[in-house]
Coordinates of C-alpha atoms in Angstrom, one line a residue:
M1 CA -34.5 13.4 5.0
K2 CA -31.9 12.3 4.5
S3 CA -30.3 9.5 2.6
I4 CA -28.1 7.2 4.4
Q5 CA -24.9 8.0 2.0
E6 CA -25.6 12.2 2.6
I7 CA -25.5 11.2 6.3
R8 CA -22.2 9.3 5.4
T9 CA -20.8 11.9 3.7
E10 CA -20.7 14.9 5.7
F11 CA -19.9 12.2 8.2
Q12 CA -16.6 11.5 5.7
N13 CA -16.3 15.4 5.8
A14 CA -16.8 16.7 9.1
A15 CA -13.1 17.3 10.9
E16 CA -12.5 15.8 14.3
T17 CA -14.7 19.1 16.7
E18 CA -17.5 18.5 14.4
L19 CA -17.8 15.3 14.8
D20 CA -19.3 15.2 19.0
D21 CA -22.4 17.6 17.1
L22 CA -22.6 15.1 14.1
C23 CA -23.4 12.3 15.8
A24 CA -25.5 14.7 18.5
L25 CA -27.7 15.6 15.3
Y26 CA -28.3 12.4 14.1
L27 CA -28.8 10.3 17.0
E28 CA -33.0 9.9 16.8
D29 CA -32.2 8.4 13.1
E30 CA -33.5 5.0 13.7
R31 CA -32.2 3.7 10.7
K32 CA -30.0 1.8 10.9
G33 CA -27.2 2.4 8.7
V34 CA -27.0 5.7 10.4
Q35 CA -27.2 4.1 13.7
A36 CA -23.4 2.5 12.3
L37 CA -21.9 5.6 11.1
I38 CA -22.6 6.8 14.4
G39 CA -20.8 3.8 15.9
K40 CA -17.8 4.4 14.0
A41 CA -17.2 7.7 14.6
R42 CA -17.3 6.9 17.9
K43 CA -14.8 4.3 17.9
Q44 CA -12.2 6.8 15.6
Q45 CA -12.7 9.4 18.8
E46 CA -12.3 6.8 21.2
K47 CA -9.1 5.7 19.2
L48 CA -7.5 8.9 18.6
E49 CA -8.0 9.5 22.4
A50 CA -5.9 7.0 22.8
E51 CA -3.7 7.8 21.0
R52 CA -3.2 11.1 22.0
A53 CA -2.9 9.5 26.0
R54 CA -0.3 7.2 24.7
I55 CA 1.8 10.5 22.9
E56 CA 1.6 12.5 25.9
K57 CA 3.4 9.5 27.9
M58 CA 5.7 9.9 25.7
K59 CA 6.8 13.4 26.2
A60 CA 8.0 12.1 29.7
Y61 CA 11.3 12.9 28.7
E62 CA 11.0 16.2 27.0
Y63 CA 8.6 17.9 30.0
Q64 CA 11.3 17.1 31.7
Y65 CA 14.4 19.1 29.9
E66 CA 12.2 21.5 28.0
H67 CA 13.9 24.2 31.0
L68 CA 16.8 24.1 29.4
G69 CA 16.2 24.6 25.8
Y70 CA 16.4 23.1 22.6
V71 CA 15.3 19.3 23.3
C72 CA 16.7 16.8 20.4
G73 CA 15.8 13.4 20.4
I74 CA 19.0 11.0 18.5
D75 CA 18.9 7.7 16.9
E76 CA 20.3 5.9 14.6
A77 CA 19.3 2.8 11.2
G78 CA 21.8 0.0 9.7
R79 CA 23.6 -0.9 12.7
G80 CA 22.9 -5.1 12.1
P81 CA 22.7 -5.4 7.4
L82 CA 25.8 -6.9 5.3
A83 CA 24.9 -4.2 3.6
G84 CA 24.9 -0.2 2.9
P85 CA 25.0 2.8 5.6
V86 CA 24.3 3.5 8.6
V87 CA 22.8 6.6 9.1
A88 CA 21.8 8.5 12.0
G89 CA 19.4 11.1 12.8
A90 CA 18.9 14.4 15.1
V91 CA 16.0 15.8 15.5
I92 CA 14.4 19.2 17.7
L93 CA 10.3 19.3 18.2
P94 CA 8.2 22.0 19.0
K95 CA 7.3 22.4 22.3
D96 CA 3.8 22.0 21.4
C97 CA 4.1 19.4 19.2
R98 CA 0.6 17.3 18.5
L99 CA 2.7 14.6 16.2
L100 CA 0.1 11.5 17.0
Y101 CA 1.2 8.3 15.5
L102 CA 5.2 8.5 16.3
N103 CA 6.9 5.6 17.6
D104 CA 10.2 3.1 17.8
S105 CA 9.9 3.0 13.7
K106 CA 10.3 -0.9 13.5
Q107 CA 6.9 -0.9 14.6
L108 CA 5.7 1.2 12.0
S109 CA 4.4 0.6 8.6
E110 CA 6.6 1.7 5.6
K111 CA 3.6 3.5 4.8
R112 CA 3.2 5.1 8.0
R113 CA 6.2 5.7 8.1
E114 CA 6.7 7.6 5.5
E115 CA 4.3 9.8 6.2
L116 CA 5.8 10.7 9.1
Y117 CA 8.8 11.0 7.4
D118 CA 7.7 14.0 5.8
V119 CA 5.4 15.7 8.7
I120 CA 8.6 15.8 11.0
M121 CA 10.4 17.1 7.9
E122 CA 7.5 20.3 7.9
E123 CA 7.3 21.0 11.5
A124 CA 10.0 20.1 13.6
V125 CA 12.4 22.4 14.3
S126 CA 15.3 21.5 12.9
V127 CA 16.3 17.5 11.3
G128 CA 20.0 16.8 11.0
V129 CA 21.0 13.1 9.2
G130 CA 24.9 12.0 9.5
Y131 CA 26.2 8.3 7.8
A132 CA 28.7 6.9 8.2
G133 CA 29.4 3.8 5.1
P134 CA 30.5 0.6 5.1
A135 CA 33.8 1.0 4.5
R136 CA 34.6 3.7 7.0
I137 CA 33.1 0.8 9.0
D138 CA 35.4 -1.5 8.4
E139 CA 38.1 0.6 9.3
I140 CA 36.3 1.7 13.0
N141 CA 33.9 -0.9 13.8
I142 CA 30.3 0.1 13.8
L143 CA 29.5 0.9 16.8
Q144 CA 32.7 4.5 16.9
A145 CA 30.8 4.3 13.1
T146 CA 27.4 4.6 14.0
Y147 CA 28.7 7.6 17.0
E148 CA 30.5 9.1 14.7
A149 CA 27.1 9.0 12.1
M150 CA 25.6 10.9 15.3
R151 CA 28.0 13.4 15.6
E152 CA 27.4 14.2 12.4
A153 CA 23.8 13.9 13.0
V154 CA 24.1 16.8 15.4
S155 CA 26.2 18.7 13.7
K156 CA 24.0 20.2 11.3
L157 CA 21.1 20.8 13.0
T158 CA 20.6 24.4 12.0
V159 CA 19.4 25.5 16.1
R160 CA 22.3 24.3 18.5
P161 CA 20.0 21.7 21.7
Q162 CA 21.4 22.0 25.5
I163 CA 19.9 19.0 25.8
L164 CA 20.3 15.3 23.7
L165 CA 18.0 12.2 24.3
N166 CA 19.6 9.3 23.1
D167 CA 18.3 5.7 22.5
A168 CA 20.5 4.1 24.6
V169 CA 23.9 4.9 24.3
T170 CA 26.0 7.8 25.4
I171 CA 27.4 9.7 22.7
P172 CA 31.8 10.3 22.9
Q173 CA 32.9 13.5 22.4
M174 CA 30.3 15.6 23.1
D175 CA 29.8 18.4 24.1
I176 CA 26.0 18.9 25.2
P177 CA 24.3 16.6 27.8
Q178 CA 23.2 13.6 27.2
V179 CA 20.1 11.0 28.6
P180 CA 20.9 7.3 27.8
I181 CA 17.4 5.8 27.0
I182 CA 17.1 2.4 27.2
K183 CA 14.3 2.1 24.2
G184 CA 14.0 5.4 23.9
D185 CA 12.4 5.2 21.0
A186 CA 9.1 3.9 22.3
K187 CA 9.5 6.8 24.9
S188 CA 10.6 10.2 23.7
I189 CA 8.8 11.2 21.1
S190 CA 12.3 13.0 20.1
I191 CA 13.6 10.1 19.6
A192 CA 10.6 7.8 18.2
A193 CA 11.1 11.2 15.1
A194 CA 14.8 10.3 14.4
S195 CA 14.3 6.7 14.7
I196 CA 11.7 7.6 11.7
I197 CA 14.4 9.7 9.6
A198 CA 17.0 7.5 9.9
K199 CA 14.9 4.7 9.0
V200 CA 12.9 6.7 5.6
T201 CA 16.9 8.4 4.5
R202 CA 18.3 5.5 4.7
D203 CA 15.0 2.5 3.7
R204 CA 14.8 5.5 0.2
L205 CA 18.9 4.9 0.3
M206 CA 19.0 1.4 -0.2
R207 CA 16.2 1.8 -3.3
E208 CA 18.3 3.7 -4.9
Y209 CA 21.6 0.9 -4.9
D210 CA 18.8 -1.6 -5.9
K211 CA 18.7 0.3 -9.0
V212 CA 22.1 0.5 -9.8
M213 CA 23.2 -3.3 -7.9
P214 CA 19.7 -5.2 -7.9
E215 CA 21.3 -8.5 -8.2
Y216 CA 21.4 -8.3 -4.7
G217 CA 17.6 -7.1 -3.6
F218 CA 18.8 -4.7 -1.8
A219 CA 15.0 -2.9 -1.9
S220 CA 13.8 -5.6 -0.4
H221 CA 16.3 -6.6 3.1
K222 CA 17.4 -3.3 2.6
G223 CA 21.1 -4.8 3.7
Y224 CA 20.6 -6.9 6.0
G225 CA 20.9 -10.8 6.9
A226 CA 18.2 -12.2 4.5
A227 CA 18.5 -16.2 2.8
S228 CA 18.6 -13.8 -0.8
H229 CA 21.1 -11.9 0.1
I230 CA 23.6 -14.2 1.5
E231 CA 22.9 -16.5 -1.2
A232 CA 23.6 -13.6 -4.0
I233 CA 27.1 -12.7 -1.9
R234 CA 27.9 -16.3 -2.5
K235 CA 26.9 -16.2 -5.5
Y236 CA 27.9 -12.7 -7.0
G237 CA 31.1 -11.9 -4.6
P238 CA 30.7 -8.6 -2.4
S239 CA 29.4 -5.6 -3.6
P240 CA 30.3 -2.3 -3.2
I241 CA 28.8 -1.2 -0.4
H242 CA 28.9 -4.4 1.7
R243 CA 30.5 -4.4 4.8
A244 CA 33.9 -6.6 4.3
T245 CA 33.8 -7.2 8.2
F246 CA 30.5 -8.6 8.5
I247 CA 30.8 -10.8 6.0
R248 CA 33.8 -13.1 6.0
N249 CA 31.4 -15.7 6.1
F250 CA 29.3 -16.0 3.1
T251 CA 33.0 -15.0 0.9
D252 CA 35.5 -17.6 1.9

């Protein structure tokens, strides 16, 4: 008879498709440790099925428009911070995309976002990223700068999409049909993927700024209005990446 540790190793090394057979194989083994392993495996399968169902629901818009051709999701990160750029992501996923755990980037842990970023970059048909820096935000306002970053992201795609799924907005000066979806990053896998690309790209950039200007704490708050950030602005004055129109109340 195999030891419980040997059986545990089998479960740990088993592919998802093999778990049912493993559970059946050891179902008659009455040892509590083995039954616990079976219970854990079944809970794991239930969670995976629930996640697949959630993702399938998030493909509704993709299914609705896939007959047009390439469906592109668009979202941004960084409209609210006091410092740094606004970053837009544009992502075209394959029609048979089986990626799990896609969601509004704000609902995901940093570790999960980083993992998904790598998978999206590897599996997507195309990914484009656009930026608008602090000076541009001050010049034309954050909304127009966000639109500009989104247009740049789309322009960097290696294939032309036939439809754009946007998180809540309609982008001016675009000759591609658009569908604005309220809270789209939680309702469309394409927008969720774009949300992750934009967020991870911007967070990585803010960590780089932190290396050059550590006194502001950009690595921790990413430029948002944390109390420690506002205190640093008052103490050290604005940095080259602060948005002058956003920090007027802290620099008088």
